[in-house]
Short mmCIF file of C-alpha atoms (C1' of nucleotides) in Angstrom, two decimals:
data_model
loop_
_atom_site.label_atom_id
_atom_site.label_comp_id
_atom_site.label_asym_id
_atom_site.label_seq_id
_atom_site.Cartn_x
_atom_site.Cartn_y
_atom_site.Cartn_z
CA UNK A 1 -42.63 53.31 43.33
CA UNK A 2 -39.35 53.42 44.32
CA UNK A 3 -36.68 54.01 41.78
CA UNK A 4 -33.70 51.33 41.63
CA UNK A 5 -30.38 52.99 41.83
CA UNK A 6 -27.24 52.76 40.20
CA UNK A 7 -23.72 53.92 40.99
CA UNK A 8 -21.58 55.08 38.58
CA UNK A 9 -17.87 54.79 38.84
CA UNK A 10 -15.62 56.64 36.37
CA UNK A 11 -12.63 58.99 36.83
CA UNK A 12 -14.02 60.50 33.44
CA UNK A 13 -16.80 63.14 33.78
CA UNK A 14 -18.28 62.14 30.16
CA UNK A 15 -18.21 58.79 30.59
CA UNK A 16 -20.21 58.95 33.62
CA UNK A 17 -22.74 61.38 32.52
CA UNK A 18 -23.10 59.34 29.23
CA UNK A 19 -23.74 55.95 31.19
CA UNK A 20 -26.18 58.31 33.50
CA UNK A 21 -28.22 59.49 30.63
CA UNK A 22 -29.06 56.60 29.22
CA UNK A 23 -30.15 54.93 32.68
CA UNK A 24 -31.93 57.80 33.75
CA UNK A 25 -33.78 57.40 30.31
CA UNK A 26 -35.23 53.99 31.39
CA UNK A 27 -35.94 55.51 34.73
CA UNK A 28 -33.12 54.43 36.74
CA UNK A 29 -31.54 56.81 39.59
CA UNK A 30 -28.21 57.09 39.25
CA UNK A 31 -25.65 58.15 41.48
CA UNK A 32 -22.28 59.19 40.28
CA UNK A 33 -18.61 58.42 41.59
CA UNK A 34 -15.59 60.12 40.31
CA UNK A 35 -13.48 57.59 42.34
CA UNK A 36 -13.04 54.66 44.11
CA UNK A 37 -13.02 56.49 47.54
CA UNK A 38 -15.77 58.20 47.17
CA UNK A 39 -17.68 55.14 45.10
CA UNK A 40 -17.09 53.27 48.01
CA UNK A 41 -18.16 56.14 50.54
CA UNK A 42 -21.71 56.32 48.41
CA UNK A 43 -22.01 52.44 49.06
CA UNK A 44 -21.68 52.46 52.26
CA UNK A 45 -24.06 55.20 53.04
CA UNK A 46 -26.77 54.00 50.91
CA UNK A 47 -27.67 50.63 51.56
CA UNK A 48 -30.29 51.41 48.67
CA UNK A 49 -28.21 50.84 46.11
CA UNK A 50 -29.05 47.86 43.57
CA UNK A 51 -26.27 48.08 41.16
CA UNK A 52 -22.69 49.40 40.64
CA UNK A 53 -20.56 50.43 37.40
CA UNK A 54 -17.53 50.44 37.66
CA UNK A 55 -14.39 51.27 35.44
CA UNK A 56 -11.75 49.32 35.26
CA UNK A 57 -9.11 52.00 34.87
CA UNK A 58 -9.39 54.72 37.10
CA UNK A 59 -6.09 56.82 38.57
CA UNK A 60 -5.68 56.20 42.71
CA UNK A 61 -7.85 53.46 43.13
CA UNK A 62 -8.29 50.89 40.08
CA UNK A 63 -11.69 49.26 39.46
CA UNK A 64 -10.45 46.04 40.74
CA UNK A 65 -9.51 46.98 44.01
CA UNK A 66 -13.24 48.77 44.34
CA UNK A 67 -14.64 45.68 43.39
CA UNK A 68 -12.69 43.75 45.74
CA UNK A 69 -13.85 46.11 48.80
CA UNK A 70 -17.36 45.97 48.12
CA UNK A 71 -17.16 42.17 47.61
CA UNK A 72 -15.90 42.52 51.30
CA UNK A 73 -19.21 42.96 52.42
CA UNK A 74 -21.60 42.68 49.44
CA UNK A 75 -23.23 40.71 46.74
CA UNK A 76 -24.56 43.64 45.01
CA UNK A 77 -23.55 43.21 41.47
CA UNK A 78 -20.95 44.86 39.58
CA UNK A 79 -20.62 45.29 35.61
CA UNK A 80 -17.11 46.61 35.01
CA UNK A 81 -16.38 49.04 32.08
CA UNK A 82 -13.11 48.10 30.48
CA UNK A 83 -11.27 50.38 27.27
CA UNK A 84 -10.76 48.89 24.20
CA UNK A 85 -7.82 46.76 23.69
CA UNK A 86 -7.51 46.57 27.26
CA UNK A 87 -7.15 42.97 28.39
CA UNK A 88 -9.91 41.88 30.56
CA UNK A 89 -8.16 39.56 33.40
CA UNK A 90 -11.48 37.25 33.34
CA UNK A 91 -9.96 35.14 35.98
CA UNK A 92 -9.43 37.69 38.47
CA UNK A 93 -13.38 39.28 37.42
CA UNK A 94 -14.67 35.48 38.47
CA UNK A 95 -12.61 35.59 41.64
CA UNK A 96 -14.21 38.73 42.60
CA UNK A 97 -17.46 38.08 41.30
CA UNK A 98 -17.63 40.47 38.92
CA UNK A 99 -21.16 39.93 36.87
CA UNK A 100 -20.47 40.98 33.62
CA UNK A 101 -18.19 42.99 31.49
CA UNK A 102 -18.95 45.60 29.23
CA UNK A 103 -16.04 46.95 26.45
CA UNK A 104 -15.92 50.52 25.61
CA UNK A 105 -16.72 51.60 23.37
CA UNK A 106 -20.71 50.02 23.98
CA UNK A 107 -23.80 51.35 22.27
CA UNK A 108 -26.27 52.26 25.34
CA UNK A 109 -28.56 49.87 24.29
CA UNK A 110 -26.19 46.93 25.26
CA UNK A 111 -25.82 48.16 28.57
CA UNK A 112 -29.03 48.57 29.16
CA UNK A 113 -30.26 45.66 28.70
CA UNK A 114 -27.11 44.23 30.45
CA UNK A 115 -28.23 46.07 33.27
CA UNK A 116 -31.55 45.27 33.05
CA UNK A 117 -30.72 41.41 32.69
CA UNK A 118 -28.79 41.61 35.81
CA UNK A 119 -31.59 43.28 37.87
CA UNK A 120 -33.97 41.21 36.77
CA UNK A 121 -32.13 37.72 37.94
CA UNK A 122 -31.03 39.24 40.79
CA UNK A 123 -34.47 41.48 42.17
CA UNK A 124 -36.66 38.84 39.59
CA UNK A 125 -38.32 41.82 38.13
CA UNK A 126 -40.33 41.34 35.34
CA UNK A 127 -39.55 43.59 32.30
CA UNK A 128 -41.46 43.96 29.41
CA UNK A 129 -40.83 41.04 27.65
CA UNK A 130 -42.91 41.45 24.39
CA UNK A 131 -43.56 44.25 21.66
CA UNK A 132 -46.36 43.93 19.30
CA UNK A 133 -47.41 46.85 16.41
CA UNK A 134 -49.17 46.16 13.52
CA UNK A 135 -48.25 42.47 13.23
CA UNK A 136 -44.70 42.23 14.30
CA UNK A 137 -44.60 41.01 17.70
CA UNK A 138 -40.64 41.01 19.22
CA UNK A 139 -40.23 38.91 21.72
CA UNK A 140 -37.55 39.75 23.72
CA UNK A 141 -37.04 36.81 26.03
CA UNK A 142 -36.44 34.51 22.90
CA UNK A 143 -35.58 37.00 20.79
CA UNK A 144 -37.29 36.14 17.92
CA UNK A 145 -38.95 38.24 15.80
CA UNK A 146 -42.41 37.46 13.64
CA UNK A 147 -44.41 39.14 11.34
CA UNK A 148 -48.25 37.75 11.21
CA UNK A 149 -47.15 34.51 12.92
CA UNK A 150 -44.51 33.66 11.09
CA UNK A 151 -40.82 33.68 12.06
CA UNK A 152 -38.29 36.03 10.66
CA UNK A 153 -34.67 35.82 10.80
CA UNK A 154 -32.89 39.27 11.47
CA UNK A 155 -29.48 40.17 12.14
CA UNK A 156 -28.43 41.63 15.34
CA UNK A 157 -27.86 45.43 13.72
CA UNK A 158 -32.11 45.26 12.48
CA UNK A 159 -33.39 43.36 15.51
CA UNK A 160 -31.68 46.57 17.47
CA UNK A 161 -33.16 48.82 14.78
CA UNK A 162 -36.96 47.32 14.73
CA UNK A 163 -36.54 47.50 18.08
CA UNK A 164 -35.71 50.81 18.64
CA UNK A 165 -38.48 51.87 16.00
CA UNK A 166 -40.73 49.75 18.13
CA UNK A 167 -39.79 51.92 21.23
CA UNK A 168 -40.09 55.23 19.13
CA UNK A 169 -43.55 54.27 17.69
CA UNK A 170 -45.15 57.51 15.92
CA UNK A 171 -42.08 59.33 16.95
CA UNK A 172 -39.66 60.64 13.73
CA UNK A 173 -36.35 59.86 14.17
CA UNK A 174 -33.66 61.38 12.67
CA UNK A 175 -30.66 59.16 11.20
CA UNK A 176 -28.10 61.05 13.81
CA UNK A 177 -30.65 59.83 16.19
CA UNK A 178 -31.01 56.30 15.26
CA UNK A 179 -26.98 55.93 14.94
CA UNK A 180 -26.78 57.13 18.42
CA UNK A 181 -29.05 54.81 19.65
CA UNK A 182 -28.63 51.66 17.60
CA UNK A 183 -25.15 52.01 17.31
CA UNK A 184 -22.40 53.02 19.47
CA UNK A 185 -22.03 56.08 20.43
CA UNK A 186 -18.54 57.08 19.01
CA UNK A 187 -19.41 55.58 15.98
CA UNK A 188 -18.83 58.18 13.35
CA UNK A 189 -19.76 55.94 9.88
CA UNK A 190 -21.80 57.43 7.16
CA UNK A 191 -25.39 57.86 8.33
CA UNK A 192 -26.28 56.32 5.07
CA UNK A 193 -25.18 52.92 5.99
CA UNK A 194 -28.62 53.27 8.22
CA UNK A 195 -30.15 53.34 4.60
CA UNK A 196 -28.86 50.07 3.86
CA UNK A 197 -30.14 48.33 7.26
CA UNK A 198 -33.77 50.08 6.90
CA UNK A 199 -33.52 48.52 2.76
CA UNK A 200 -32.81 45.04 4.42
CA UNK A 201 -35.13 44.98 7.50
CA UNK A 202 -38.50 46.39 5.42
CA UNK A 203 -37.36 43.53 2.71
CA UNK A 204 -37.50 41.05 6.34
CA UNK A 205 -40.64 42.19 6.98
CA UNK A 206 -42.63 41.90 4.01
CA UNK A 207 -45.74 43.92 3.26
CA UNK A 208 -45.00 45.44 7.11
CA UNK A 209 -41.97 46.75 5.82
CA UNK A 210 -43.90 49.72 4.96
CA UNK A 211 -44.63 50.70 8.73
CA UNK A 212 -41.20 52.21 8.38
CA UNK A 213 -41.69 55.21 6.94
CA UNK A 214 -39.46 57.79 5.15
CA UNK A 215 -39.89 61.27 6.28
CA UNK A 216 -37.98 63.12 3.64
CA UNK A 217 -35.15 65.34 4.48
CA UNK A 218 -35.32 64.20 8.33
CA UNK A 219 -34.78 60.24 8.77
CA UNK A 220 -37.39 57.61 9.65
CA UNK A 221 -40.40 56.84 11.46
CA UNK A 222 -42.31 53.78 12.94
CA UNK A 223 -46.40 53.85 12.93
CA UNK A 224 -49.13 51.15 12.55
CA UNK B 1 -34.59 84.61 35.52
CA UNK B 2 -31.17 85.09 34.80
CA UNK B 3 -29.93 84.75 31.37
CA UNK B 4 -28.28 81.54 29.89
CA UNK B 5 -24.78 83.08 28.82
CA UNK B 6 -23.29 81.05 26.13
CA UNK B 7 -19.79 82.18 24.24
CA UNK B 8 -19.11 82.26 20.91
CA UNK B 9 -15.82 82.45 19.65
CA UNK B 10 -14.82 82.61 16.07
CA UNK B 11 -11.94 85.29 14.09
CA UNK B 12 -14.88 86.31 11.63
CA UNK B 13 -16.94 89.40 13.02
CA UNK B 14 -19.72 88.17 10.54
CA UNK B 15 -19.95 84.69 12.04
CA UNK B 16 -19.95 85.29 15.51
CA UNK B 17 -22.95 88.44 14.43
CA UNK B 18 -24.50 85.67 12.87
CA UNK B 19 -24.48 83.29 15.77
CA UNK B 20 -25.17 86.14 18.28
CA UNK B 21 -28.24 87.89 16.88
CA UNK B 22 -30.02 83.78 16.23
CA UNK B 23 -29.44 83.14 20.30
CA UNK B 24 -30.45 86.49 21.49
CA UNK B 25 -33.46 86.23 20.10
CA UNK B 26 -33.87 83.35 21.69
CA UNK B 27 -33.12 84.87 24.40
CA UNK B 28 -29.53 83.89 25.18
CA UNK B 29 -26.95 86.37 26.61
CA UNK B 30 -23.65 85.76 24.27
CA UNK B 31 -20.22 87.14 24.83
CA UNK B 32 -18.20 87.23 22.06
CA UNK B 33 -14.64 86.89 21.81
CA UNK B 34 -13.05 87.25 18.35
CA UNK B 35 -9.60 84.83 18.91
CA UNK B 36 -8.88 81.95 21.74
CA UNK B 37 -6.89 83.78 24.21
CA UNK B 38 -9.73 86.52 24.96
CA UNK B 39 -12.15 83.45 24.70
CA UNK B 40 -10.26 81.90 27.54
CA UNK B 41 -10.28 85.26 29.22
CA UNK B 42 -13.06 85.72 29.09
CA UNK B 43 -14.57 82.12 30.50
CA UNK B 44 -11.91 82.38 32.96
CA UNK B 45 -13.96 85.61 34.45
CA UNK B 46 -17.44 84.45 33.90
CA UNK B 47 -17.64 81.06 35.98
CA UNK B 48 -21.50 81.96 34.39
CA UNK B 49 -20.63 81.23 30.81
CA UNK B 50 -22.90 77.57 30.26
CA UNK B 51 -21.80 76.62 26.70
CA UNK B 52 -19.21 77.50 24.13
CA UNK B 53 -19.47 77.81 20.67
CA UNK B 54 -16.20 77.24 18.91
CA UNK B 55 -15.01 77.63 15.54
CA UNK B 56 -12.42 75.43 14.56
CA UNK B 57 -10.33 77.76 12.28
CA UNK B 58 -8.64 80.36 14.01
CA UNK B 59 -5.47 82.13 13.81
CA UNK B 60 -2.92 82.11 16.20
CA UNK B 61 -5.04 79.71 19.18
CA UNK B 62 -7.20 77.72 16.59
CA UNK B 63 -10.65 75.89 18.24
CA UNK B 64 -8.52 72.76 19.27
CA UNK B 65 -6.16 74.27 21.60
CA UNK B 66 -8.84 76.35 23.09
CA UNK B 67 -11.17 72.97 23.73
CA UNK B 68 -8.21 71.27 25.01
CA UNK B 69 -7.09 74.44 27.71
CA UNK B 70 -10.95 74.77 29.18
CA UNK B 71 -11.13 71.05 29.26
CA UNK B 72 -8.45 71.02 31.71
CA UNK B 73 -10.44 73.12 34.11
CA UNK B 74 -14.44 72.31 33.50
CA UNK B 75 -16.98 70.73 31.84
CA UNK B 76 -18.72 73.18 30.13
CA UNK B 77 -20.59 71.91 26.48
CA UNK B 78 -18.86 72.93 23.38
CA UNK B 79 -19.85 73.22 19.78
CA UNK B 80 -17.12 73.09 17.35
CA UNK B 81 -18.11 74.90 14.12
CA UNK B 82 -16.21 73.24 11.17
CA UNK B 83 -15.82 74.51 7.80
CA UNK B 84 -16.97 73.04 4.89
CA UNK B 85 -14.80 70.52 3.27
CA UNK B 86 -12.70 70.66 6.27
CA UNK B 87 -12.05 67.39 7.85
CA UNK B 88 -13.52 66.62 11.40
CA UNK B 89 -10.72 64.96 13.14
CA UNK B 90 -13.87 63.08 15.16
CA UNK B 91 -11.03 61.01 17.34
CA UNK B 92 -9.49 64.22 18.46
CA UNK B 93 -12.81 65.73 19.29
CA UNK B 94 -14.11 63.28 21.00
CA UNK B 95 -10.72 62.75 23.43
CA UNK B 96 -10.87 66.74 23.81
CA UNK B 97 -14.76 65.95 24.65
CA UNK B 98 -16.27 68.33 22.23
CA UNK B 99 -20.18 67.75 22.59
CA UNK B 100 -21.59 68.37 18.74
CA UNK B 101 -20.44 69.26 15.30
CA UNK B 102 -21.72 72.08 13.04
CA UNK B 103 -20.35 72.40 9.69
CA UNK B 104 -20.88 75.87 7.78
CA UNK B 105 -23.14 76.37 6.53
CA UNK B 106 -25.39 75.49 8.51
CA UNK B 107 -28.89 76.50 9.10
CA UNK B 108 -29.85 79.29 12.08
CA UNK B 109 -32.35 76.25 12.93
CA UNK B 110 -29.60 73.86 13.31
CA UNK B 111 -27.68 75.40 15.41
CA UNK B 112 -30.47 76.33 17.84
CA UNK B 113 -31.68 73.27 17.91
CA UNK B 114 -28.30 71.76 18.80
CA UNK B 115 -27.34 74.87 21.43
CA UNK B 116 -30.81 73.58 23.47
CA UNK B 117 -30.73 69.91 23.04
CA UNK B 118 -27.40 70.63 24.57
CA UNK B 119 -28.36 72.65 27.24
CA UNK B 120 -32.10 70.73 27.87
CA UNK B 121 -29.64 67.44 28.33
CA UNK B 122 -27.40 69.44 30.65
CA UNK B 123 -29.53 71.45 32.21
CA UNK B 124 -32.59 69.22 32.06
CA UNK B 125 -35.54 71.53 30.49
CA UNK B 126 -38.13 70.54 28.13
CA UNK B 127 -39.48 71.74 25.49
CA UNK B 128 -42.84 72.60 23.47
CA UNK B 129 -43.36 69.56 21.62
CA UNK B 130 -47.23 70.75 19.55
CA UNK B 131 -47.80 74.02 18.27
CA UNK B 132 -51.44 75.09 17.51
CA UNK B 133 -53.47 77.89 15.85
CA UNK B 134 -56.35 78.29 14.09
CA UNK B 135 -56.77 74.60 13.60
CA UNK B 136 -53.41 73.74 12.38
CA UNK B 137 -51.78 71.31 15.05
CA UNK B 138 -48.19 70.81 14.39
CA UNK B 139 -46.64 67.31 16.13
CA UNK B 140 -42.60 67.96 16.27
CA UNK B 141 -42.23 64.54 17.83
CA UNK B 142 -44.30 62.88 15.17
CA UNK B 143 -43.51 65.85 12.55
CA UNK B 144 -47.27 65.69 11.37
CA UNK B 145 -49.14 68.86 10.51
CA UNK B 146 -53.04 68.47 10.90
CA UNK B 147 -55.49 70.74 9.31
CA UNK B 148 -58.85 70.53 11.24
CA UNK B 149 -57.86 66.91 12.50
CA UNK B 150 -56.63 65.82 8.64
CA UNK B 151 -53.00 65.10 8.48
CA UNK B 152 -51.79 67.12 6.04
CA UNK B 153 -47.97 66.25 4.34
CA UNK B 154 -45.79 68.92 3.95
CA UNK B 155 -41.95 68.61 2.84
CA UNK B 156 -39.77 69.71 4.82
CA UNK B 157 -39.52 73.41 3.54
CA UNK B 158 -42.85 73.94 3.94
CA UNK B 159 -42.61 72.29 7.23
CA UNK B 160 -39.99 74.88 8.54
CA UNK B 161 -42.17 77.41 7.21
CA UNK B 162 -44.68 77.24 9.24
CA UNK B 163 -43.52 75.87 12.33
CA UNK B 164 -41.20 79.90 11.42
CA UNK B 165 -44.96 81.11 10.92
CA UNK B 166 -46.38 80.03 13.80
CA UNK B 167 -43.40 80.70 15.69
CA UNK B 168 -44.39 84.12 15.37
CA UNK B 169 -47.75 84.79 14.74
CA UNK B 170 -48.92 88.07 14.36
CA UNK B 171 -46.06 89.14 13.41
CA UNK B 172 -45.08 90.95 10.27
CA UNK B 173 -42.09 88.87 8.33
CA UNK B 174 -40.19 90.06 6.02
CA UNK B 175 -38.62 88.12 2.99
CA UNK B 176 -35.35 88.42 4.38
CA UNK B 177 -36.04 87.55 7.48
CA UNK B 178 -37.85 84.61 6.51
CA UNK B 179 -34.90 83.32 4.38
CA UNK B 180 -32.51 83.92 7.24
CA UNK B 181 -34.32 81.96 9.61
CA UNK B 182 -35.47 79.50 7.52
CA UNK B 183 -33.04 78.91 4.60
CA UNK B 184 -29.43 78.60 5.18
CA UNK B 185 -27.61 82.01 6.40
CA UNK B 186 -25.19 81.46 3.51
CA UNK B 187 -28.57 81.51 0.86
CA UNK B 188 -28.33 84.07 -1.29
CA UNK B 189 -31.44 83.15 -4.19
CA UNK B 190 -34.12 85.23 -5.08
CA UNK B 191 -36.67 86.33 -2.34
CA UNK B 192 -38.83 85.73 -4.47
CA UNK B 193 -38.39 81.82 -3.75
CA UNK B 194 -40.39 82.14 -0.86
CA UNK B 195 -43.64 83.25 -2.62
CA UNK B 196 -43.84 79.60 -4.52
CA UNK B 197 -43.05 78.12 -0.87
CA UNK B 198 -45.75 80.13 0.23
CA UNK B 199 -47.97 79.36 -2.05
CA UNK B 200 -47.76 75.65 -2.10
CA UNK B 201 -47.61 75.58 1.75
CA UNK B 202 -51.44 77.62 1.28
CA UNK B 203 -52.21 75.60 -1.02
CA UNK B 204 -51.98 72.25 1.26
CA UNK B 205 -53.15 74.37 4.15
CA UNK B 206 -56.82 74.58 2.17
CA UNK B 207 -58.43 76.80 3.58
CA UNK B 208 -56.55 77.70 6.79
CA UNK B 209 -54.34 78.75 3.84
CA UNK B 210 -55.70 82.35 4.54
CA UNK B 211 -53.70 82.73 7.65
CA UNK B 212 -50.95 83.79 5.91
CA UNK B 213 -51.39 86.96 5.41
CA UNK B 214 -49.65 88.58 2.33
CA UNK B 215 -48.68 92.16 3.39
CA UNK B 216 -48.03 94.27 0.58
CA UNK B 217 -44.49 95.59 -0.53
CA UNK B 218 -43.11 94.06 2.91
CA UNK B 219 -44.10 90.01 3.26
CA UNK B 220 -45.96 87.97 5.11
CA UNK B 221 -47.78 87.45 9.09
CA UNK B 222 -49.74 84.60 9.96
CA UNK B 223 -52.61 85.53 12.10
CA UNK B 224 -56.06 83.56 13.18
"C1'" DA C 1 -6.26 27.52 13.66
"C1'" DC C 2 -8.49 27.38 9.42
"C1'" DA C 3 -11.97 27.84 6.05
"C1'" DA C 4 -16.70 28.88 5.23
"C1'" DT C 5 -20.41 31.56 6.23
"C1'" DT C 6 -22.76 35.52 7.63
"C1'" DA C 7 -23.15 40.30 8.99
"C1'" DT C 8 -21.90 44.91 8.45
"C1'" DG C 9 -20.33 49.14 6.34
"C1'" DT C 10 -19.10 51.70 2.11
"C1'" DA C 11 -19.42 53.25 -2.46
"C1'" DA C 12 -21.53 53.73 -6.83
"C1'" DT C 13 -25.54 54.28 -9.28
"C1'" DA C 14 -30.37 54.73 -10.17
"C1'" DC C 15 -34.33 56.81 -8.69
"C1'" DT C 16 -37.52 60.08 -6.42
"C1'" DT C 17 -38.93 64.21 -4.34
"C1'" DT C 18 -38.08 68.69 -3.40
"C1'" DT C 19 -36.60 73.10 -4.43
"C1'" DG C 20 -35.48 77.29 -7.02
"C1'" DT C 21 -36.03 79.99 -11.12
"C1'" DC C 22 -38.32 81.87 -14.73
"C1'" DA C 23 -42.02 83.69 -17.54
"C1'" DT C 24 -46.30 85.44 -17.33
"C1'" DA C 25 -50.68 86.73 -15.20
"C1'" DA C 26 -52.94 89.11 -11.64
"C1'" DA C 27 -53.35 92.46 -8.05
"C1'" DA C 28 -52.31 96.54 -5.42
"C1'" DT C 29 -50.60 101.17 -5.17
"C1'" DA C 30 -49.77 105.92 -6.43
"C1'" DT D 1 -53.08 104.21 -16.12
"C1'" DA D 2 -48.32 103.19 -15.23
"C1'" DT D 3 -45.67 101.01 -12.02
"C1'" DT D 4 -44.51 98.01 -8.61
"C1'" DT D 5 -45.36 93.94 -6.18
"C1'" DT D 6 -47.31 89.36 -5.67
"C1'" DA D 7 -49.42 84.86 -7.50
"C1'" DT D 8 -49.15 81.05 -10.34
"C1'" DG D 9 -47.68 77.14 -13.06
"C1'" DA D 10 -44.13 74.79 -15.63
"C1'" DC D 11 -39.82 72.99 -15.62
"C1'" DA D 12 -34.80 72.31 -14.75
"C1'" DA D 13 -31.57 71.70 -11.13
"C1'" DA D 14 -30.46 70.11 -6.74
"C1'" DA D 15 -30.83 67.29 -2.92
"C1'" DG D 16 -32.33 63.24 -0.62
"C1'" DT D 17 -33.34 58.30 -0.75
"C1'" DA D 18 -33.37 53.40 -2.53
"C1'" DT D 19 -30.99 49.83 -4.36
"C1'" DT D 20 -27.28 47.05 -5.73
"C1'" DA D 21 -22.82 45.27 -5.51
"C1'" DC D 22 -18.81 44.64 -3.11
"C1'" DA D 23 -15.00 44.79 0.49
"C1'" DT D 24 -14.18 44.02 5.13
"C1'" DA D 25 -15.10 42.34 9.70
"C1'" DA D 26 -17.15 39.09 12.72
"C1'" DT D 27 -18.89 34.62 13.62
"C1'" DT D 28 -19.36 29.80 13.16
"C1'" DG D 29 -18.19 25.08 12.51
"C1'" DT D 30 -14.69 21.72 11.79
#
DNA sequence: ACAATTATGTAATACTTTTGTCATAAAATA
DNA sequence: TATTTTATGACAAAAGTATTACATAATTGT
């Protein structure tokens, strides 16, 4: 099949390649814009395209004059990538039907499934909605977790950890790993805080807890 | 095929040995340039040059000020090599766009490791993920060692010694070299260290044990 | 906007496993 | 056989992990 593609827009080079490796991860093609101009001379040209990042702050042409263009002509949506601190003008996003915003920093995980959300109300794709290992089924829709049946309440930081040990099953994962995935990527924290959040989610999960498993002197792994 | 050509810059002669004779044997091409102005000579010349190794510390031009002049021109990954106990300014690093951190000492593993996930991301190759020989099967992505089909645990010592074993089988290692590649480049304990390793790691391996070879008055060779 | 609640990250401490060293036994060499 | 080198097992030291408590940040409800 077909892959979906995704344009990029970012004046920054690291940005974009960051954005782009973590797409290209769930399979995504992704085409990469330094600048409006030429974001908008990609668009044109490929009539393929599904999806378009865009940063807000970009020298020549800003993001919300790209957005505004496209809009012109298109419906294709548009998540825009805004700095931190920067104020998001929400009212001028809704006026140019922006979709949805994304702060930096974001941990990849966010925007893909921000991504993924949008593509699947707008192409109805269905995504893999449900997880299941050794008893602990994650459903993703409601995102609820249970373990034999029953319900378990986790926080945000161990829903994105089971789940990313879910995704990773039999696979060792280092804790500079798991911090890049689960959390954002400039965040710089002690790796032992993961420690703490593996502690509280085995403790969630009972007797499962144990499917976590501590590979000494390397980080973590996930196996039924 | 042409040579990957990476740069390694650094004041100390015995560092930048260090770092050279680990990536030519893995068959990197490294140009060495002993302070930051002949480092950004030399990358100036060689548009070739596809990652730089950078130590922070440096008299006159220290690793910062080098980052920050090639930054302004390209894109090229670079390692920043930070002394121990001295802080990472993280912030500044990442605004400079430094790609990955090593802190002496580190390991001659480490760094390889980082110099190819760095260059496999960029450049986009893969690598061997199972190692076999003589019935020992050894799973990086899962970091299980089977004997025979039966999972065998190993810490991780004996894991890096023989995934260094089978690295090079057949051939004759010496103590030192062993402890160079395996241990920390900064190790200086007793050589004989490695016999208990090697012992315990035969000892696990039953009777695949054997293949480690014991070769008197110069050290060991695993063979099938 | 405020207080109350919850989540998250850090630090200190307790705990566990791994690792290195030593003493001694065994084996290989000359 | 004397000498050098390696094997082995016990144990102390080091390093990694688990756990707890707590401060701070984020969220929620009023």
């Amino acid at each position: 099949m077909e892959k979906i593609k995704i344009l990029v827009v970012d004046d920054e080079a690291r940005m974009r390649k960051l954005v782009k490796d973590f797409l290209v991860k769930k399979d995504y093609e992704v085409i990469e814009a330094e600048d409006g101009a030429k974001a908008l001379d990609y668009f044109y040209n490929d009539k393929e395209i599904a999806l378009i990042i865009l940063d807000v702050m970009m020298p020549q042409m800003d993001g919300w004059q790209v957005c505004k263009e496209i809009r012109e002509s298109s419906k294709v949506p548009i998540i825009m990538l805004t700095a931190r601190g920067e104020e998001r003008d929400e009212l001028l996003g809704f006026q140019l039907g922006v979709d949805e915003y994304i702060s930096k920093p974001f941990s990849p995980k966010i925007l893909v499934a921000r991504v993924e959300a949008i593509l699947r109300r707008v192409i109805g794709e269905e995504k893999q909605e449900k997880m299941e290992a050794g008893g602990i089924v994650i459903d993703h829709a409601a995102h609820i977790v249970s373990v034999d049946g029953e319900t378990v309440e986790l926080s945000y930081k161990e829903y994105e950890l089971l789940t990313y040990f879910m995704e990773n099953q039999g696979i060792a994962l280092s804790r500079e790993k798991i911090l890049n995935h689960v959390w954002n990527y400039d965040y710089f924290g002690d790796a032992r805080t993961i420690d703490t959040h593996v502690k509280k989610l085995r403790n969630k999960l009972k007797d499962k807890g144990e499917l976590i498993h501590t590979i000494w002197g390397l980080g973590y792994k996930f196996e039924v």
